[in-house]
Amino acid sequence: MMPQIFQTVPIEHFVYLSAVLFVIGVVGVLTRSNAIIIFMSVELMLNSVNLLLVAFSAYHQDPAGQIFVFFIMAVAAAEVAVGLAIITMIYRNTHSVNINDMSRMKN
Amino acid sequence: MLTSAFYFIAFVTIFFAIMVVVSKNPIHSVLYLVLTFFCISANYIFMLDATFVGMVNVIVYAGAIMVLFLYVLMMMNLDSIAEQKRSAMFKISAGVTGGLLLLLLVAALKDASLQVQQEAAIADQRIGSIKVLGFILYSKYQMPFEVASILFLVAMTGAVVLGKKDASDRSIGLEAIK
């Protein structure tokens, strides 16, 4: 039994919402220079994909899409733990989380 | 009712997501991201009948992950350090790139046909319920589930190794205490 929402709201509108959220995440990664906010923009992109997976899972009545959401969450949690540890270490050494300063790692 | 609720939540989600990117203060960014996650969870629970995914989204994302972000931000005390400004040219080109990407996505998805192919799925149960999801997770997707636990172990070890101070640093710290 498909959720009631698809009787009035077409699945395309979920797709467009997800696309807009994804693009906001992409613009965040491109424009900000604070490493933590770039990380948060990546989380936004992951969440937009999650939204799309759940919408299609409900639309096609296939639970596999919602299982994939759990795996995306697991990967995101692992990524955040390691990434924030790296950012903390960079901050400890350079007293900055600005990605433009990280070019000094070249040498 | 449900239709207007969907559009309201969609616009609120987009507004909060934009605020995440444009906020000057990183702590405001984190709080707006929490609100965005709440809106997405509301979408899961009320619109799409995916109650379990919605609850896990609140607990894992809005709870655990965002608390981690907030903790790291508070620890670094970034308010005192002004963020380096990027040139207006750079921001405009990033905006144009994002707009083009959106245009591309919409154009690609506009003509896609999304016909429902009704399979002989679990007909009598709600697929978003914890019963159905748990059954599939522990039967069909048991191998990826176990691999995810190894991923967590590796990530945890990596975070501890990265966060550990070197022996030299520790001796310097002890001297400072003395």
Coordinates of N, CA, C and O in Angstrom, one line a residue, chain B residues 16 38 43 57 85 133 157 168 174:
Chain B
F16 N 16.3 26.4 5.8 CA 17.3 26.1 6.8 C 18.6 25.7 6.1 O 19.7 26.0 6.6
F38 N 15.7 17.8 11.3 CA 14.4 17.5 11.9 C 13.3 17.6 10.8 O 12.4 16.8 10.8
N43 N 9.6 14.7 7.2 CA 9.2 14.2 5.9 C 9.1 12.6 5.9 O 8.2 12.0 5.4
N57 N 17.1 8.7 12.0 CA 17.7 10.0 11.5 C 17.8 11.0 12.7 O 18.8 11.7 12.8
K85 N 38.0 35.7 4.0 CA 37.0 36.0 3.0 C 37.4 35.5 1.6 O 38.6 35.6 1.3
L133 N 11.9 -4.0 8.3 CA 13.3 -3.6 8.1 C 14.2 -4.5 8.8 O 15.3 -4.8 8.2
T157 N 39.1 3.2 15.9 CA 40.5 3.1 16.1 C 41.3 4.2 15.5 O 42.2 4.8 16.1
S168 N 56.1 13.3 22.9 CA 56.8 14.6 23.1 C 55.9 15.7 23.6 O 56.2 16.4 24.5
L174 N 53.3 18.3 30.6 CA 53.6 18.0 32.0 C 54.5 19.1 32.6 O 54.4 19.6 33.7

